[in-house]
PDB file of C-alpha atoms in Angstrom:
ATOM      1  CA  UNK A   1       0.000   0.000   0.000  1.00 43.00           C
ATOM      2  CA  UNK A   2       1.331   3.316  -0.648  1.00 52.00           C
ATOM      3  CA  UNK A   3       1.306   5.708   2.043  1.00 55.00           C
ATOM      4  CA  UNK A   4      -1.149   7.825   1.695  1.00 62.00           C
ATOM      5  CA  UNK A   5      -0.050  11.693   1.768  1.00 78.00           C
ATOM      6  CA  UNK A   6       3.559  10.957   0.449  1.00 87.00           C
ATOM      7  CA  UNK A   7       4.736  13.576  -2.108  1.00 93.00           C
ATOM      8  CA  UNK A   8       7.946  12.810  -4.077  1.00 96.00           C
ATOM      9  CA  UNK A   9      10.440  16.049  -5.129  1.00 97.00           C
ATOM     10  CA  UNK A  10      13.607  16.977  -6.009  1.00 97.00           C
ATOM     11  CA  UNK A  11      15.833  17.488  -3.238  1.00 98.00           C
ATOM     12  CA  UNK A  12      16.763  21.222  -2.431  1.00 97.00           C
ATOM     13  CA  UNK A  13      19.688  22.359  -0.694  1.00 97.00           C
ATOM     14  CA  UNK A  14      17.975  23.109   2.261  1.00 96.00           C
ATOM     15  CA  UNK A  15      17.565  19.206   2.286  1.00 97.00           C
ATOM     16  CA  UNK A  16      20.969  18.432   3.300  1.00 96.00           C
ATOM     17  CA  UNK A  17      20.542  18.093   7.144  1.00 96.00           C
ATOM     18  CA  UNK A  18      17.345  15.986   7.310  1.00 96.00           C
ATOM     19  CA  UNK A  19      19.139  13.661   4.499  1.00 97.00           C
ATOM     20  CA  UNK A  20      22.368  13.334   6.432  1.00 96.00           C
ATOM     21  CA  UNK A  21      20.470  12.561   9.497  1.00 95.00           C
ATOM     22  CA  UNK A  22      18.752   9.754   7.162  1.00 96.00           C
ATOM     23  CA  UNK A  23      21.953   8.853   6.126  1.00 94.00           C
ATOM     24  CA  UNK A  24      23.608   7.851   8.988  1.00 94.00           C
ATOM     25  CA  UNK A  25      20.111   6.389  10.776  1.00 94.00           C
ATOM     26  CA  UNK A  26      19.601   4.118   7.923  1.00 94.00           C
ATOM     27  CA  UNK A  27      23.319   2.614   7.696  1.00 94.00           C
ATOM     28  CA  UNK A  28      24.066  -0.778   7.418  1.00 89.00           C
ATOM     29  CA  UNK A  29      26.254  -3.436   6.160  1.00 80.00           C
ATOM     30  CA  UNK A  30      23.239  -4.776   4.947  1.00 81.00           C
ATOM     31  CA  UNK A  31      22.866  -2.747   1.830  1.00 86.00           C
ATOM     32  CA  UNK A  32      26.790   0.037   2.404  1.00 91.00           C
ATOM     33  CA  UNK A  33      30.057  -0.623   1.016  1.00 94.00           C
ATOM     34  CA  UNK A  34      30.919   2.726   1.890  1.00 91.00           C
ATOM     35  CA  UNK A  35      31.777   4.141   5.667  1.00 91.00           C
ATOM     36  CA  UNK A  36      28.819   4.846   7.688  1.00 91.00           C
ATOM     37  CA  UNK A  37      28.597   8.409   7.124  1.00 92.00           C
ATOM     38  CA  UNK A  38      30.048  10.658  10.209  1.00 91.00           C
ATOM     39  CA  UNK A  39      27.787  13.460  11.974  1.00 91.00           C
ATOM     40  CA  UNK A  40      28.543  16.751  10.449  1.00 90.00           C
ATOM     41  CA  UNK A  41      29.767  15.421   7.058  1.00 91.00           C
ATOM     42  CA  UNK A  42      28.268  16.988   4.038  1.00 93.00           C
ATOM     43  CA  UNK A  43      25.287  15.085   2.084  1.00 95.00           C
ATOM     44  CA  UNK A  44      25.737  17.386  -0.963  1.00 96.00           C
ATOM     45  CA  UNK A  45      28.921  17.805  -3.234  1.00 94.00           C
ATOM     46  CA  UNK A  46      29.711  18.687  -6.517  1.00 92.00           C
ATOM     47  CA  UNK A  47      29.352  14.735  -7.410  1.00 91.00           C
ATOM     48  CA  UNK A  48      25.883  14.455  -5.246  1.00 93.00           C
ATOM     49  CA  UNK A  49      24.051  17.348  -5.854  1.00 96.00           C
ATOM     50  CA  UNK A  50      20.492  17.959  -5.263  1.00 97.00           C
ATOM     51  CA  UNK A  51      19.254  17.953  -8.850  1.00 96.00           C
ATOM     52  CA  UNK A  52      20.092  13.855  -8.675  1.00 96.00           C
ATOM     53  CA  UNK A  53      17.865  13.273  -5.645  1.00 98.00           C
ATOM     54  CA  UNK A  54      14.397  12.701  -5.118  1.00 98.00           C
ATOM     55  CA  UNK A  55      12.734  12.516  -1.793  1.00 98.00           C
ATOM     56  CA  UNK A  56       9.660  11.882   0.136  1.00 97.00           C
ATOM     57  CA  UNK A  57       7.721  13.913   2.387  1.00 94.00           C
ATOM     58  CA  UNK A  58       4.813  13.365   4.022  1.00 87.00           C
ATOM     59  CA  UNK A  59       3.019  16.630   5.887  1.00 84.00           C
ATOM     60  CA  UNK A  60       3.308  14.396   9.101  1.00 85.00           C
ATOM     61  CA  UNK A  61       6.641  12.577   9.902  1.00 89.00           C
ATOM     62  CA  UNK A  62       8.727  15.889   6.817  1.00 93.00           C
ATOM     63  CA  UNK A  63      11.332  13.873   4.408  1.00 96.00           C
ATOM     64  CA  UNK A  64      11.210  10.121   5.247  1.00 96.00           C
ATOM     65  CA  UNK A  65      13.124   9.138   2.211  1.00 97.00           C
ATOM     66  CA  UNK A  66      15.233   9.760  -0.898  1.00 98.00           C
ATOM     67  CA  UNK A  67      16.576   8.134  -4.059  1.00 98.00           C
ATOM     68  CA  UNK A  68      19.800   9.033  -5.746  1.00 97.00           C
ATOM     69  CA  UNK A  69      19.401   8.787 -10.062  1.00 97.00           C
ATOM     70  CA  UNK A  70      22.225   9.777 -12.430  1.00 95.00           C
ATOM     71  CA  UNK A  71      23.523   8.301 -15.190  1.00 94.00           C
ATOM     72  CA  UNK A  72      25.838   5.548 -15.204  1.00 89.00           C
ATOM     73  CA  UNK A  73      28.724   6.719 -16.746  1.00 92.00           C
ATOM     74  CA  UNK A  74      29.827   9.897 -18.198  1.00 93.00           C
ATOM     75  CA  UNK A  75      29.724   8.218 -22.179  1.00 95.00           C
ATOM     76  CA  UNK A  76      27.959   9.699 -25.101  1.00 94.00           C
ATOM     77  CA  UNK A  77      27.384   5.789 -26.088  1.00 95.00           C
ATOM     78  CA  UNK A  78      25.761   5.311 -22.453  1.00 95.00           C
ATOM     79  CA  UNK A  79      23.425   8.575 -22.151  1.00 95.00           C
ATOM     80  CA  UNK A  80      19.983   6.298 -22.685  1.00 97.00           C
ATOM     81  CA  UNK A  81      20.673   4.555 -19.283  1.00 97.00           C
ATOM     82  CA  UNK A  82      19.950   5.808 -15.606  1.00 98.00           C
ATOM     83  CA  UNK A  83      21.283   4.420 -12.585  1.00 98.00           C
ATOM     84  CA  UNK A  84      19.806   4.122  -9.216  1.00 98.00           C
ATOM     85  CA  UNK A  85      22.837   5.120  -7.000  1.00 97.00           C
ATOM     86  CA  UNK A  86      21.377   5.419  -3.518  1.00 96.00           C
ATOM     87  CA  UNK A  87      18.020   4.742  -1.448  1.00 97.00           C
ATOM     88  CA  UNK A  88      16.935   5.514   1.992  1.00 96.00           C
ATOM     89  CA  UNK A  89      13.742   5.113   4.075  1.00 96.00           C
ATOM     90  CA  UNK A  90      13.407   6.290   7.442  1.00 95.00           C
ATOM     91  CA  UNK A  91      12.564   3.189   9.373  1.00 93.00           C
ATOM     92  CA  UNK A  92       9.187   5.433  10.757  1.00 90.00           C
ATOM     93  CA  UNK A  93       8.109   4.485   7.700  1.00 90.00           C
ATOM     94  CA  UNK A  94       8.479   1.130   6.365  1.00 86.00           C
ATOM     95  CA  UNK A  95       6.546  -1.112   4.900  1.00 82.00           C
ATOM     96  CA  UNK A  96       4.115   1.289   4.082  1.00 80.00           C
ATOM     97  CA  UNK A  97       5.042   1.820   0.162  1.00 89.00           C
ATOM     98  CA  UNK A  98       7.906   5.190   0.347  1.00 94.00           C
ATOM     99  CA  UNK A  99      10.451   2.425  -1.352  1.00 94.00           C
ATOM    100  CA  UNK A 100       7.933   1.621  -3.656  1.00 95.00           C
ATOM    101  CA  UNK A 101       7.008   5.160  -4.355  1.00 94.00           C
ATOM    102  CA  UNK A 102      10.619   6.112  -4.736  1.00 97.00           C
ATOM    103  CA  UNK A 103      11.738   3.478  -7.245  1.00 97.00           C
ATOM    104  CA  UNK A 104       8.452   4.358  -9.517  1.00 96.00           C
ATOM    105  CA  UNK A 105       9.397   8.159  -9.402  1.00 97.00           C
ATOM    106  CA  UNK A 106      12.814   7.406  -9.994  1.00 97.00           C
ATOM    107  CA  UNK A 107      11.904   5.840 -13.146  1.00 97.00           C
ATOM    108  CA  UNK A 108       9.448   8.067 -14.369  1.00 97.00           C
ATOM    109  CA  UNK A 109      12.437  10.797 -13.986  1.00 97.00           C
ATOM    110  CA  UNK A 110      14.576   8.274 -15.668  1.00 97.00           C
ATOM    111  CA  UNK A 111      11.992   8.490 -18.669  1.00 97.00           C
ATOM    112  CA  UNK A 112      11.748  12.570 -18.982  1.00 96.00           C
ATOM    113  CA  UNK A 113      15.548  12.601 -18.897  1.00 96.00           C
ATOM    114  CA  UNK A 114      15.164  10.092 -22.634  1.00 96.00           C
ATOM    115  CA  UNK A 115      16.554   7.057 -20.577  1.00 97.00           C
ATOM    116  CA  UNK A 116      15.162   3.786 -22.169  1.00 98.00           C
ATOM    117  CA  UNK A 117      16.727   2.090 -19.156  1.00 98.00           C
ATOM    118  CA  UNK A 118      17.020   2.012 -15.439  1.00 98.00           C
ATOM    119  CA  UNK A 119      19.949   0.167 -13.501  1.00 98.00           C
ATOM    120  CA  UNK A 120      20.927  -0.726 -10.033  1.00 98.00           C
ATOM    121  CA  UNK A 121      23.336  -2.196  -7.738  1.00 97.00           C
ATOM    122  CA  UNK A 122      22.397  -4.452  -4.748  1.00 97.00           C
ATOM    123  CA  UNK A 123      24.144  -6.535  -2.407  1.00 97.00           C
ATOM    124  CA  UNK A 124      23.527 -10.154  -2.731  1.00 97.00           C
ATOM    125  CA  UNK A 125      22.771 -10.612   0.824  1.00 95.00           C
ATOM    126  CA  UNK A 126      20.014  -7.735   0.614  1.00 95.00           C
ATOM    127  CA  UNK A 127      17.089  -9.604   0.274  1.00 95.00           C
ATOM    128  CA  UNK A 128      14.370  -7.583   1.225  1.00 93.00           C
ATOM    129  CA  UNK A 129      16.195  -4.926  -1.700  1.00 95.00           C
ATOM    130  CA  UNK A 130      16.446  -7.339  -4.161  1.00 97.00           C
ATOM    131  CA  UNK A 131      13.095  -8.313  -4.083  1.00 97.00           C
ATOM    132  CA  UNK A 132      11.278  -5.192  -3.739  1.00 96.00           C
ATOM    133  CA  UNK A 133      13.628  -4.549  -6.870  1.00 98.00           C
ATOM    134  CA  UNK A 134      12.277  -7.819  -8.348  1.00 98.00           C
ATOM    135  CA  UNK A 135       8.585  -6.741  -8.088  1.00 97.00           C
ATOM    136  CA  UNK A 136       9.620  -3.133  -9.705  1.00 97.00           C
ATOM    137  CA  UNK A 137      10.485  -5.335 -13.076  1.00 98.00           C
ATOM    138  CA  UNK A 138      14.399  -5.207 -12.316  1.00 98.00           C
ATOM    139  CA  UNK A 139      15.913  -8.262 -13.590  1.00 98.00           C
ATOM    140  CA  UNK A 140      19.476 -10.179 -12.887  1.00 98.00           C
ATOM    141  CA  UNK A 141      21.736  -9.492 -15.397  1.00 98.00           C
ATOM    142  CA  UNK A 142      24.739 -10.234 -13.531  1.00 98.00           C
ATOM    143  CA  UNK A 143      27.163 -11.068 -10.128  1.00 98.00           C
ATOM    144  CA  UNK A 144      30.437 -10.148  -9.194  1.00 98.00           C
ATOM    145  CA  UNK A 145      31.225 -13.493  -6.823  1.00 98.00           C
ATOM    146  CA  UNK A 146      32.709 -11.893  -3.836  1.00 98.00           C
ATOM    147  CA  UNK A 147      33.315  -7.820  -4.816  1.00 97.00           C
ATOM    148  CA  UNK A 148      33.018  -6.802  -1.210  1.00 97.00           C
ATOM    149  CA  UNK A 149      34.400  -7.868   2.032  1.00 95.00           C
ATOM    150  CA  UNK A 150      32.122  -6.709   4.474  1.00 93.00           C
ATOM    151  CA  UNK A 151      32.221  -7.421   8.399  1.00 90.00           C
ATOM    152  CA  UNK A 152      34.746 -10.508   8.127  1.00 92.00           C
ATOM    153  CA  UNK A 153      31.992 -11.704   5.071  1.00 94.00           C
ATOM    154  CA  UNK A 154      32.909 -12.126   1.014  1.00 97.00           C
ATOM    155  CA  UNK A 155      29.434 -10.382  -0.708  1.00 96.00           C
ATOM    156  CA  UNK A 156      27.911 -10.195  -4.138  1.00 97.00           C
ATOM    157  CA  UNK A 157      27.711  -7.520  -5.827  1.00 97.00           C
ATOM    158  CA  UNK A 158      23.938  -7.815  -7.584  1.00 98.00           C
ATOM    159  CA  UNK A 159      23.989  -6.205 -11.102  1.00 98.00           C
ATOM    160  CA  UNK A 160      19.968  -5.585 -11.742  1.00 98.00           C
ATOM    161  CA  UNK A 161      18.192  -3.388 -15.007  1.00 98.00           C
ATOM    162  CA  UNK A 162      14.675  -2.981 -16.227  1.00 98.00           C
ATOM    163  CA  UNK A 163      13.614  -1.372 -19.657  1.00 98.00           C
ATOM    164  CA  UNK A 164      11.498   1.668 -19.347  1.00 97.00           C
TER     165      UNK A 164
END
């Protein structure tokens, strides 16, 4: 069920503390290969800026999510794809859609940008990701065996598309 009152935007500077905040609540080993992010350090940069975010609000519990969309590489040859480089829910909300909602928007943006495809990458031992990803229309279409080594643990790194 989507939650009902949840608008998706783009991200405005004024953004950047609630998402940090989100950031560093929502890290995990789970679903990071980077650092859990430290209080004070920026969200925004001149590689993350808010242009490639969307988030969601809802009038009750303010920005309980985002998604991070840009393209995969910087190649001419590559421009028609769209990557999904980064998603957060608050845990308030859960379960209730915002993931769902996110993803859609995501590709919808993907679309108005001329992307005829949408891409992600997913830990292999993210299952609740990878099948939320599944239901979206996001395929397989490959595995790095072991890319990360994560808390002691050798994980997959989940290679997933989708047409649009």
């Amino acid at each position: 069920m989507i939650l009902s009152g949840v608008e998706i935007r783009e991200a405005v500077a004024g953004d950047e503390q609630v998402l940090a905040r989100l950031d560093r609540e929502t890290w995990s080993p789970s679903h990071a290969v980077m650092p859990r992010p430290e209080p004070g350090q920026a969200f925004f940069d001149e590689r993350h800026v808010p242009a490639h975010y969307l988030v969601a609000e809802t009038e009750d519990l303010g920005v309980v999510g985002y998604v991070r969309v840009g393209s995969s590489t910087p190649l001419a040859c590559n421009a028609h794809v769209r990557q999904i480089q980064g998603l957060a829910v608050d845990p308030a909300a859960r379960g209730r859609g915002v993931a769902r909602a996110l993803m859609r928007a995501a590709g919808e943006r993907a679309r108005g940008e001329g992307a005829t495809r949408l891409t992600l990458r997913v830990l292999g031992h993210n299952a609740p990701a990878r099948a939320l990803y599944a239901s979206e229309g996001f395929a397989v279409e490959g595995v790095l065996p072991g890319e990360f080594l994560l808390d002691g643990e050798y994980v997959d790194d989940v290679l997933m598309g989708r047409a649009l």
